[in-house]
CSV table of C-alpha atoms and ligand atoms in Angstrom, one decimal:
chain,number,residue,atom,x,y,z
C,1441,MET,CA,-0.4,-0.1,0.0
C,1442,THR,CA,1.8,4.1,-0.5
C,1443,LYS,CA,2.7,6.2,2.5
C,1444,ASN,CA,1.5,8.8,2.6
C,1445,ALA,CA,4.9,10.4,3.6
C,1446,LEU,CA,4.4,14.8,5.8
C,1447,ILE,CA,8.1,17.4,5.1
C,1448,THR,CA,7.5,20.8,6.4
C,1449,GLY,CA,10.4,22.5,5.2
C,1450,ILE,CA,10.0,21.1,1.3
C,1451,THR,CA,11.9,24.0,-0.2
C,1452,GLY,CA,14.6,23.8,2.1
C,1453,GLN,CA,17.8,21.5,1.2
C,1454,ASP,CA,16.8,18.7,3.4
C,1455,GLY,CA,13.2,19.0,1.9
C,1456,SER,CA,14.5,18.6,-1.1
C,1457,TYR,CA,15.9,15.5,-0.8
C,1458,LEU,CA,13.9,14.2,0.8
C,1459,ALA,CA,11.6,13.7,-2.0
C,1460,GLU,CA,13.2,12.4,-3.6
C,1461,LEU,CA,14.0,9.4,-2.3
C,1462,LEU,CA,10.7,9.0,-1.2
C,1463,LEU,CA,9.8,9.3,-4.3
C,1464,GLU,CA,11.7,7.2,-6.3
C,1465,LYS,CA,10.6,5.1,-3.0
C,1466,GLY,CA,6.8,4.8,-4.4
C,1467,TYR,CA,5.1,7.0,-0.7
C,1468,LYS,CA,2.6,9.9,-2.2
C,1469,VAL,CA,4.3,13.4,-0.4
C,1470,PHE,CA,3.0,16.3,0.3
C,1471,GLY,CA,4.3,18.7,1.8
C,1472,LEU,CA,4.1,22.0,4.3
C,1473,ARG,CA,5.2,25.0,2.2
C,1474,ARG,CA,4.8,28.8,3.3
C,1475,ARG,CA,2.7,31.9,1.3
C,1476,THR,CA,4.9,34.3,-0.1
C,1477,SER,CA,4.8,36.7,-2.7
C,1478,VAL,CA,7.5,34.9,-4.8
C,1479,PRO,CA,7.4,31.4,-4.4
C,1480,ILE,CA,10.7,29.8,-4.3
C,1481,MET,CA,11.2,27.0,-5.5
C,1482,GLU,CA,14.6,26.4,-6.7
C,1483,ASN,CA,15.3,22.9,-5.1
C,1484,ILE,CA,12.0,21.3,-6.4
C,1485,GLU,CA,11.9,22.8,-9.5
C,1486,HIS,CA,11.8,19.6,-10.9
C,1487,ILE,CA,9.7,17.2,-9.2
C,1488,LYS,CA,7.5,20.1,-7.8
C,1489,ASN,CA,4.5,18.5,-10.1
C,1490,ASP,CA,4.6,15.5,-7.9
C,1491,ILE,CA,3.9,16.6,-4.7
C,1492,GLU,CA,0.7,17.5,-3.2
C,1493,PHE,CA,1.4,20.6,-1.5
C,1494,ILE,CA,-0.4,22.7,2.1
C,1495,ASP,CA,-0.4,26.1,2.5
C,1496,GLY,CA,0.8,26.1,6.0
C,1497,ASP,CA,3.3,27.5,8.6
C,1498,LEU,CA,5.8,25.8,11.8
C,1499,LEU,CA,4.6,29.0,13.9
C,1500,ASP,CA,0.2,28.7,12.9
C,1501,LEU,CA,-1.3,25.8,14.7
C,1502,SER,CA,-3.7,25.6,13.1
C,1503,SER,CA,-3.0,25.1,10.2
C,1504,LEU,CA,-1.0,22.1,10.9
C,1505,ILE,CA,-4.0,20.3,12.3
C,1506,ASN,CA,-5.4,21.0,8.9
C,1507,ALA,CA,-1.8,19.7,6.7
C,1508,VAL,CA,-1.4,16.3,8.7
C,1509,ARG,CA,-5.6,16.1,8.2
C,1510,ILE,CA,-5.2,16.2,4.4
C,1511,SER,CA,-2.4,14.5,4.2
C,1512,ASN,CA,-3.0,11.4,6.6
C,1513,PRO,CA,0.3,10.6,6.7
C,1514,ASP,CA,2.1,7.9,7.8
C,1515,GLU,CA,5.4,10.0,7.7
C,1516,VAL,CA,5.7,13.0,9.4
C,1517,TYR,CA,9.2,14.4,8.6
C,1518,ASN,CA,9.2,17.7,10.7
C,1519,LEU,CA,12.4,20.1,8.9
C,1520,ALA,CA,11.1,23.1,8.6
C,1521,ALA,CA,12.8,25.4,10.8
C,1522,GLN,CA,14.4,29.1,10.8
C,1523,SER,CA,18.9,26.8,10.7
C,1524,PHE,CA,20.8,29.9,10.1
C,1525,VAL,CA,22.9,30.3,13.7
C,1526,GLY,CA,24.1,33.8,12.3
C,1527,THR,CA,20.4,35.2,11.3
C,1528,SER,CA,19.7,33.2,15.5
C,1529,TRP,CA,21.1,36.4,17.0
C,1530,ILE,CA,19.1,38.5,14.7
C,1531,GLN,CA,16.7,37.6,14.5
C,1532,PRO,CA,16.5,34.9,18.2
C,1533,VAL,CA,12.3,35.5,19.0
C,1534,LEU,CA,11.8,34.4,16.0
C,1535,THR,CA,14.4,31.2,16.0
C,1536,GLY,CA,12.5,30.0,19.3
C,1537,GLN,CA,8.7,30.6,18.0
C,1538,SER,CA,10.1,28.5,15.2
C,1539,THR,CA,12.5,26.5,15.8
C,1540,GLY,CA,11.9,25.4,18.9
C,1541,ILE,CA,8.4,25.7,19.4
C,1542,GLY,CA,7.6,25.5,16.2
C,1543,VAL,CA,7.7,21.3,16.7
C,1544,THR,CA,5.6,21.2,20.2
C,1545,ASN,CA,3.1,22.8,17.3
C,1546,ILE,CA,3.7,19.7,14.5
C,1547,LEU,CA,3.9,17.5,17.6
C,1548,GLU,CA,0.4,18.4,18.9
C,1549,ALA,CA,-1.2,18.1,15.4
C,1550,VAL,CA,0.6,14.8,15.0
C,1551,ARG,CA,-0.7,13.9,18.4
C,1552,ILE,CA,-4.9,15.5,18.1
C,1553,VAL,CA,-5.4,14.2,14.5
C,1554,LYS,CA,-3.1,10.8,13.7
C,1555,PRO,CA,-1.0,10.3,16.5
C,1556,GLU,CA,0.3,6.9,15.4
C,1557,ALA,CA,1.9,8.7,12.5
C,1558,ARG,CA,5.7,8.2,12.7
C,1559,PHE,CA,7.6,12.0,12.8
C,1560,TYR,CA,11.3,12.4,12.8
C,1561,GLN,CA,12.4,15.9,14.6
C,1562,ALA,CA,15.9,17.5,13.2
C,1563,SER,CA,17.9,18.0,15.7
C,1564,SER,CA,21.4,19.4,15.5
C,1565,SER,CA,25.1,18.5,16.2
C,1566,GLU,CA,24.4,22.7,17.4
C,1567,MET,CA,23.9,21.2,20.4
C,1568,PHE,CA,27.2,20.2,21.1
C,1569,GLY,CA,27.8,23.9,20.8
C,1570,LYS,CA,30.9,24.0,23.3
C,1571,VAL,CA,31.6,20.3,23.9
C,1572,VAL,CA,32.2,18.6,26.7
C,1573,GLU,CA,33.5,15.7,25.1
C,1574,THR,CA,35.1,14.5,21.5
C,1575,PRO,CA,33.6,12.5,19.9
C,1576,GLN,CA,30.2,14.5,20.7
C,1577,LYS,CA,26.9,10.7,20.9
C,1578,GLU,CA,23.6,10.6,21.5
C,1579,THR,CA,24.6,10.5,25.4
C,1580,THR,CA,26.9,13.5,24.6
C,1581,PRO,CA,25.0,16.2,26.9
C,1582,PHE,CA,24.5,19.8,25.2
C,1583,TYR,CA,25.9,23.0,26.0
C,1584,PRO,CA,24.6,25.1,23.5
C,1585,ARG,CA,26.2,28.3,21.6
C,1586,SER,CA,23.8,30.6,19.5
C,1587,PRO,CA,19.9,31.3,19.7
C,1588,TYR,CA,20.0,28.2,16.8
C,1589,GLY,CA,21.3,25.7,19.2
C,1590,VAL,CA,18.6,26.3,22.2
C,1591,ALA,CA,15.4,27.2,20.1
C,1592,LYS,CA,17.0,22.9,19.1
C,1593,VAL,CA,17.7,21.8,22.0
C,1594,TYR,CA,13.6,22.1,23.1
C,1595,GLY,CA,12.3,21.0,20.1
C,1596,HIS,CA,15.1,17.5,20.9
C,1597,TRP,CA,13.4,17.5,23.7
C,1598,ILE,CA,9.8,18.0,23.6
C,1599,THR,CA,10.5,15.0,20.3
C,1600,VAL,CA,11.8,12.8,23.3
C,1601,ASN,CA,9.0,13.9,25.9
C,1602,TYR,CA,5.8,13.3,24.1
C,1603,ARG,CA,7.2,9.6,22.6
C,1604,GLU,CA,7.9,8.5,26.5
C,1605,SER,CA,4.4,11.1,27.3
C,1606,PHE,CA,2.5,9.6,24.5
C,1607,ASP,CA,4.0,6.4,23.4
C,1608,MET,CA,4.5,8.2,20.2
C,1609,TYR,CA,6.8,7.3,17.3
C,1610,ALA,CA,8.7,9.6,17.6
C,1611,CYS,CA,12.7,10.0,16.5
C,1612,SER,CA,14.9,12.9,16.6
C,1613,GLY,CA,18.2,12.8,14.0
C,1614,ILE,CA,20.7,14.8,15.8
C,1615,LEU,CA,22.7,15.5,12.2
C,1616,PHE,CA,26.0,16.9,12.1
C,1617,ASN,CA,26.8,20.0,9.2
C,1618,HIS,CA,25.2,18.4,5.5
C,1619,GLU,CA,25.7,21.0,2.6
C,1620,SER,CA,25.3,20.9,-0.8
C,1621,PRO,CA,24.8,22.3,-4.4
C,1622,ARG,CA,21.3,22.6,-3.0
C,1623,ARG,CA,23.1,25.1,0.5
C,1624,GLY,CA,22.2,28.3,1.0
C,1625,VAL,CA,24.5,30.6,0.3
C,1626,GLU,CA,24.6,32.1,3.4
C,1627,PHE,CA,26.5,28.6,5.3
C,1628,VAL,CA,29.9,28.4,4.6
C,1629,THR,CA,30.5,25.7,1.9
C,1630,ARG,CA,28.4,27.4,0.1
C,1631,LYS,CA,29.3,30.6,0.4
C,1632,VAL,CA,32.7,29.8,-0.4
C,1633,THR,CA,31.9,27.8,-3.6
C,1634,ASP,CA,29.9,30.1,-4.8
C,1635,ALA,CA,32.7,32.6,-5.1
C,1636,VAL,CA,35.0,30.5,-6.2
C,1637,ALA,CA,32.8,30.4,-8.7
C,1638,ARG,CA,32.5,33.7,-9.5
C,1639,ILE,CA,36.4,34.6,-8.7
C,1640,LYS,CA,37.6,32.5,-11.0
C,1641,LEU,CA,35.3,33.7,-13.7
C,1642,GLY,CA,36.3,37.3,-12.5
C,1643,LEU,CA,33.1,38.8,-11.5
C,1644,GLN,CA,34.4,38.4,-8.2
C,1645,LYS,CA,37.9,39.9,-6.4
C,1646,GLU,CA,37.6,38.5,-2.5
C,1647,LEU,CA,35.7,36.1,0.5
C,1648,ARG,CA,35.5,37.8,3.2
C,1649,MET,CA,34.4,35.3,6.0
C,1650,GLY,CA,35.2,35.3,9.3
C,1651,ASN,CA,36.7,32.2,11.8
C,1652,LEU,CA,38.8,30.2,9.6
C,1653,ASP,CA,40.0,27.4,12.3
C,1654,ALA,CA,36.3,26.5,13.7
C,1655,LYS,CA,35.8,22.7,13.1
C,1656,ARG,CA,33.5,21.0,11.6
C,1657,ASP,CA,32.8,17.6,11.1
C,1658,TRP,CA,30.9,18.5,7.3
C,1659,GLY,CA,28.8,15.2,5.1
C,1660,PHE,CA,26.7,15.3,1.6
C,1661,ALA,CA,22.7,16.0,2.4
C,1662,GLY,CA,21.5,13.1,0.0
C,1663,ASP,CA,23.6,10.5,1.9
C,1664,TYR,CA,21.8,12.2,5.4
C,1665,VAL,CA,18.5,11.7,3.5
C,1666,LYS,CA,18.1,7.8,4.4
C,1667,ALA,CA,19.3,8.2,7.7
C,1668,MET,CA,15.9,10.2,7.9
C,1669,HIS,CA,14.0,7.5,6.3
C,1670,LEU,CA,15.6,4.7,8.1
C,1671,MET,CA,15.4,5.7,11.5
C,1672,LEU,CA,11.3,5.8,10.9
C,1673,GLN,CA,11.7,2.5,9.6
C,1674,GLN,CA,12.7,0.3,12.8
C,1675,GLU,CA,10.5,-1.4,15.5
C,1676,THR,CA,10.8,0.9,18.3
C,1677,PRO,CA,11.4,4.4,17.6
C,1678,ASP,CA,14.8,6.3,19.0
C,1679,ASP,CA,17.7,8.3,18.9
C,1680,TYR,CA,20.4,9.0,16.3
C,1681,VAL,CA,24.0,11.1,15.8
C,1682,ILE,CA,24.9,10.8,11.3
C,1683,SER,CA,28.4,12.1,10.8
C,1684,THR,CA,31.4,11.4,9.3
C,1685,GLY,CA,33.3,11.2,11.7
C,1686,GLU,CA,35.5,13.9,10.7
C,1687,THR,CA,36.6,16.8,11.1
C,1688,HIS,CA,38.1,19.6,9.2
C,1689,THR,CA,38.8,23.1,9.6
C,1690,VAL,CA,37.4,25.8,7.5
C,1691,GLU,CA,40.7,26.6,5.7
C,1692,GLU,CA,40.8,23.0,5.4
C,1693,LEU,CA,38.2,23.7,3.7
C,1694,VAL,CA,39.0,27.1,1.5
C,1695,ASP,CA,42.2,25.3,-0.1
C,1696,ILE,CA,40.1,22.3,-0.9
C,1697,ALA,CA,37.7,25.0,-3.0
C,1698,PHE,CA,40.6,27.6,-4.4
C,1699,GLY,CA,42.7,24.9,-5.6
C,1700,HIS,CA,39.8,22.2,-7.1
C,1701,VAL,CA,40.1,25.7,-9.7
C,1702,GLY,CA,43.7,26.5,-10.1
C,1703,LEU,CA,44.0,29.9,-7.4
C,1704,ASN,CA,45.4,29.9,-4.2
C,1705,TRP,CA,43.0,31.5,-1.1
C,1706,GLN,CA,45.8,33.5,0.6
C,1707,ASP,CA,45.4,36.3,-2.9
C,1708,HIS,CA,41.3,36.6,-2.1
C,1709,ILE,CA,40.6,35.9,1.1
C,1710,VAL,CA,40.4,39.3,3.6
C,1711,ILE,CA,39.1,38.2,7.1
C,1712,ASP,CA,35.9,40.6,8.3
C,1713,GLN,CA,34.6,40.6,11.8
C,1714,LYS,CA,31.1,41.3,10.5
C,1715,PHE,CA,31.5,37.4,10.4
C,1716,VAL,CA,32.8,36.2,13.4
C,1717,ARG,CA,30.0,35.0,16.4
C,1718,PRO,CA,29.6,36.3,19.0
C,1719,ALA,CA,30.5,32.9,20.9
C,1720,GLU,CA,31.9,30.6,18.6
C,1721,VAL,CA,30.6,26.5,18.2
C,1722,ASP,CA,34.7,24.9,18.3
C,1723,LEU,CA,34.8,21.9,17.1
C,1724,LEU,CA,32.8,19.5,16.0
C,1725,LEU,CA,33.7,15.5,15.0
C,1726,GLY,CA,30.2,12.8,15.6
C,1727,ASP,CA,30.2,9.6,16.9
C,1728,HIS,CA,27.5,7.4,14.5
C,1729,SER,CA,28.5,3.9,15.4
C,1730,LYS,CA,24.9,3.5,16.6
C,1731,ALA,CA,23.0,4.3,13.2
C,1732,LYS,CA,25.9,2.2,11.9
C,1733,GLU,CA,25.0,-0.4,13.9
C,1734,LYS,CA,21.7,-0.1,13.9
C,1735,LEU,CA,20.5,1.2,11.5
C,1736,GLY,CA,22.6,-0.3,9.1
C,1737,TRP,CA,23.1,3.2,7.7
C,1738,GLU,CA,26.6,4.0,5.5
C,1739,LEU,CA,28.2,7.1,4.0
C,1740,GLU,CA,29.4,7.5,0.9
C,1741,VAL,CA,30.1,11.0,-0.7
C,1742,GLY,CA,33.5,12.5,1.7
C,1743,PHE,CA,34.3,16.0,2.1
C,1744,LYS,CA,36.9,16.6,-0.7
C,1745,GLN,CA,33.9,15.0,-2.7
C,1746,LEU,CA,31.4,16.8,-1.5
C,1747,ILE,CA,33.0,20.5,-1.1
C,1748,THR,CA,34.5,20.4,-5.3
C,1749,MET,CA,31.0,19.1,-6.2
C,1750,MET,CA,29.7,22.5,-4.7
C,1751,VAL,CA,32.0,24.1,-6.8
C,1752,GLU,CA,31.8,22.3,-10.2
C,1753,SER,CA,27.7,23.0,-9.8
C,1754,ASP,CA,28.2,26.6,-9.1
C,1755,LEU,CA,30.5,27.0,-11.9
C,1756,GLU,CA,28.5,25.3,-14.1
C,1757,ARG,CA,25.4,27.5,-12.8
C,1758,ILE,CA,27.5,31.3,-12.9
C,1759,GLN,CA,28.2,29.7,-16.8
C,1760,LYS,CA,25.1,29.5,-17.9
C,1761,SER,CA,23.4,32.6,-15.6
C,1762,LEU,CA,26.1,34.3,-18.5
C,1763,ARG,CA,25.0,32.7,-21.9
S,1450,NDP,P1,16.7,24.8,5.7
S,1450,NDP,O1,17.3,26.3,5.4
S,1450,NDP,O2,18.0,24.9,3.5
S,1450,NDP,O3,15.3,25.2,4.9
S,1450,NDP,C1,14.3,25.3,5.6
S,1450,NDP,C2,13.3,25.3,5.5
S,1450,NDP,O4,12.7,25.7,6.6
S,1450,NDP,C3,12.2,26.0,4.1
S,1450,NDP,O5,11.8,25.2,3.0
S,1450,NDP,C4,12.1,26.9,4.9
S,1450,NDP,O6,11.2,27.5,4.2
S,1450,NDP,C5,11.0,26.4,5.8
S,1450,NDP,N1,11.2,26.8,6.9
S,1450,NDP,C6,11.1,28.3,8.0
S,1450,NDP,N2,10.7,28.5,9.0
S,1450,NDP,C7,9.4,27.8,8.8
S,1450,NDP,C8,8.1,28.4,8.7
S,1450,NDP,N3,7.8,29.3,10.0
S,1450,NDP,N4,7.3,27.0,8.7
S,1450,NDP,C9,7.2,26.7,7.4
S,1450,NDP,N5,9.0,26.4,7.1
S,1450,NDP,C10,9.1,27.3,7.4
S,1450,NDP,O7,17.5,23.9,5.6
S,1450,NDP,P2,18.2,22.4,6.1
S,1450,NDP,O8,17.6,21.7,5.1
S,1450,NDP,O9,19.4,22.4,5.0
S,1450,NDP,O10,18.0,21.4,7.2
S,1450,NDP,C11,17.2,20.9,7.1
S,1450,NDP,C12,16.2,21.1,9.0
S,1450,NDP,O11,17.7,20.4,9.1
S,1450,NDP,C13,16.1,22.7,9.2
S,1450,NDP,O12,15.9,22.3,10.7
S,1450,NDP,C14,18.2,22.7,10.0
S,1450,NDP,O13,17.9,22.8,11.1
S,1450,NDP,C15,18.2,21.1,10.4
S,1450,NDP,N6,19.5,21.1,10.6
S,1450,NDP,C16,19.6,21.2,9.8
S,1450,NDP,C17,21.4,20.3,9.7
S,1450,NDP,C18,22.3,21.2,7.5
S,1450,NDP,O14,23.6,20.8,8.4
S,1450,NDP,N7,21.4,21.2,7.0
S,1450,NDP,C19,22.3,20.3,10.1
S,1450,NDP,C20,21.2,20.0,12.0
S,1450,NDP,C21,20.5,19.8,11.9
S,1450,NDP,P3,11.5,28.5,3.3
S,1450,NDP,O15,11.4,28.6,2.2
S,1450,NDP,O16,9.7,29.2,3.0
S,1450,NDP,O17,12.1,29.2,3.8
S,1451,GDP,P1,26.9,26.2,11.6
S,1451,GDP,O1,28.1,25.5,12.5
S,1451,GDP,O2,25.8,25.6,11.5
S,1451,GDP,O3,26.8,27.5,12.1
S,1451,GDP,O4,27.5,25.8,9.1
S,1451,GDP,P2,27.3,27.8,9.9
S,1451,GDP,O5,28.1,26.5,7.4
S,1451,GDP,O6,27.0,28.8,9.0
S,1451,GDP,O7,29.5,28.1,9.2
S,1451,GDP,C1,30.9,27.0,10.2
S,1451,GDP,C2,32.1,27.4,10.5
S,1451,GDP,O8,32.0,28.5,9.4
S,1451,GDP,C3,32.1,27.9,11.7
S,1451,GDP,O9,31.8,28.1,12.9
S,1451,GDP,C4,31.8,29.5,11.2
S,1451,GDP,O10,32.1,31.1,12.8
S,1451,GDP,C5,32.8,29.6,10.8
S,1451,GDP,N1,32.9,31.3,9.2
S,1451,GDP,C6,33.9,31.5,8.9
S,1451,GDP,N2,33.2,32.2,7.8
S,1451,GDP,C7,32.0,32.5,8.0
S,1451,GDP,C8,31.8,32.8,6.7
S,1451,GDP,O11,31.3,34.3,5.7
S,1451,GDP,N3,30.4,32.7,6.8
S,1451,GDP,C9,29.6,31.4,7.6
S,1451,GDP,N4,27.9,31.2,7.3
S,1451,GDP,N5,30.3,30.9,8.6
S,1451,GDP,C10,31.5,30.7,8.9
């Protein structure tokens, strides 16, 4: 029998890859979409006719109740959030409302309309923040360092609480940074690969950045959405860390990206205090052995392959727009 899935955050990076995966598996996919003056469908243009869109917002409980009613989901993936750490200091209240309380809103909608639906919450390695142990795993205590991280901790625990209070099949995936050519341009990987392409094509000379010493565990979004799906296919709900198990500095990232097109990053990068954060997460490195063992999850794309894939994609996109 065809399964129904409801995805919030369908227009974002992960929403687009997850929708592709579920469509391939024969799901009927419903996407919660915010009303915008000009529709932003870049990531899902190629599959938009296969998705049934439902208007709604994580801040509006009645719209979520309506979305769960219409979609009658077997699985709900809550990917919607104000997802950029930098913006969370500029819009801390909105971040708390959507990235934090928004999770309660969608859980309530599921509990009221279809409590037997399986639920996935997009938790984040940013919850580990100022890390208390390395590598970070499911049992590592949280110490968030931004309003975004704080809101994600709330979203994580409310998901665990609904599982324990109402016996709902609710899982929290603690995903480390994952990237792709569809990543928002303000995130460091895409900011760099987009700038490298522009500099290579003579459209830009310098790139202004913040802290190049920060270390992240960066994987490919296409690999990570497979883990989300696997989490909802188990006998019992649980929480899992998803990561590559490798960490790299931002400097290594720029070195690979500039080096791929024969450029020297030192000739182009300017450190600008504007991009240095009020509180930094210095090091993230995840231990995904539980996911590997229990879900059989494997990653396919490594760090260097990921960055060069993104540079190539930005080069191609910009060249096309110039023609
Ligand atoms: P994106 O920023 O690409 O996508 C976020 C999505 O949320 C967009 O579709 C956006 O819609 C939607 N959205 C934002 N606010 C609301 C709202 N109030 N109501 C309804 N929809 C809303 O994020 P990613 O795809 O990269 O990430 C998916 C999820 O995973 C997020 O929750 C993120 O915080 C989390 N996460 C991501 C990681 C990563 O490295 N990518 C790591 C760990 C967790 P619109 O297009 O209208 O703006
Ligand atoms: P985050 O881990 O969710 O905050 O993902 P980002 O891609 O936004 O940032 C990753 C790391 O890159 C953080 O430690 C940032 O401080 C660092 N960084 C350094 N320069 C920049 C920059 O210009 N933009 C962004 N977004 N991050 C930067």
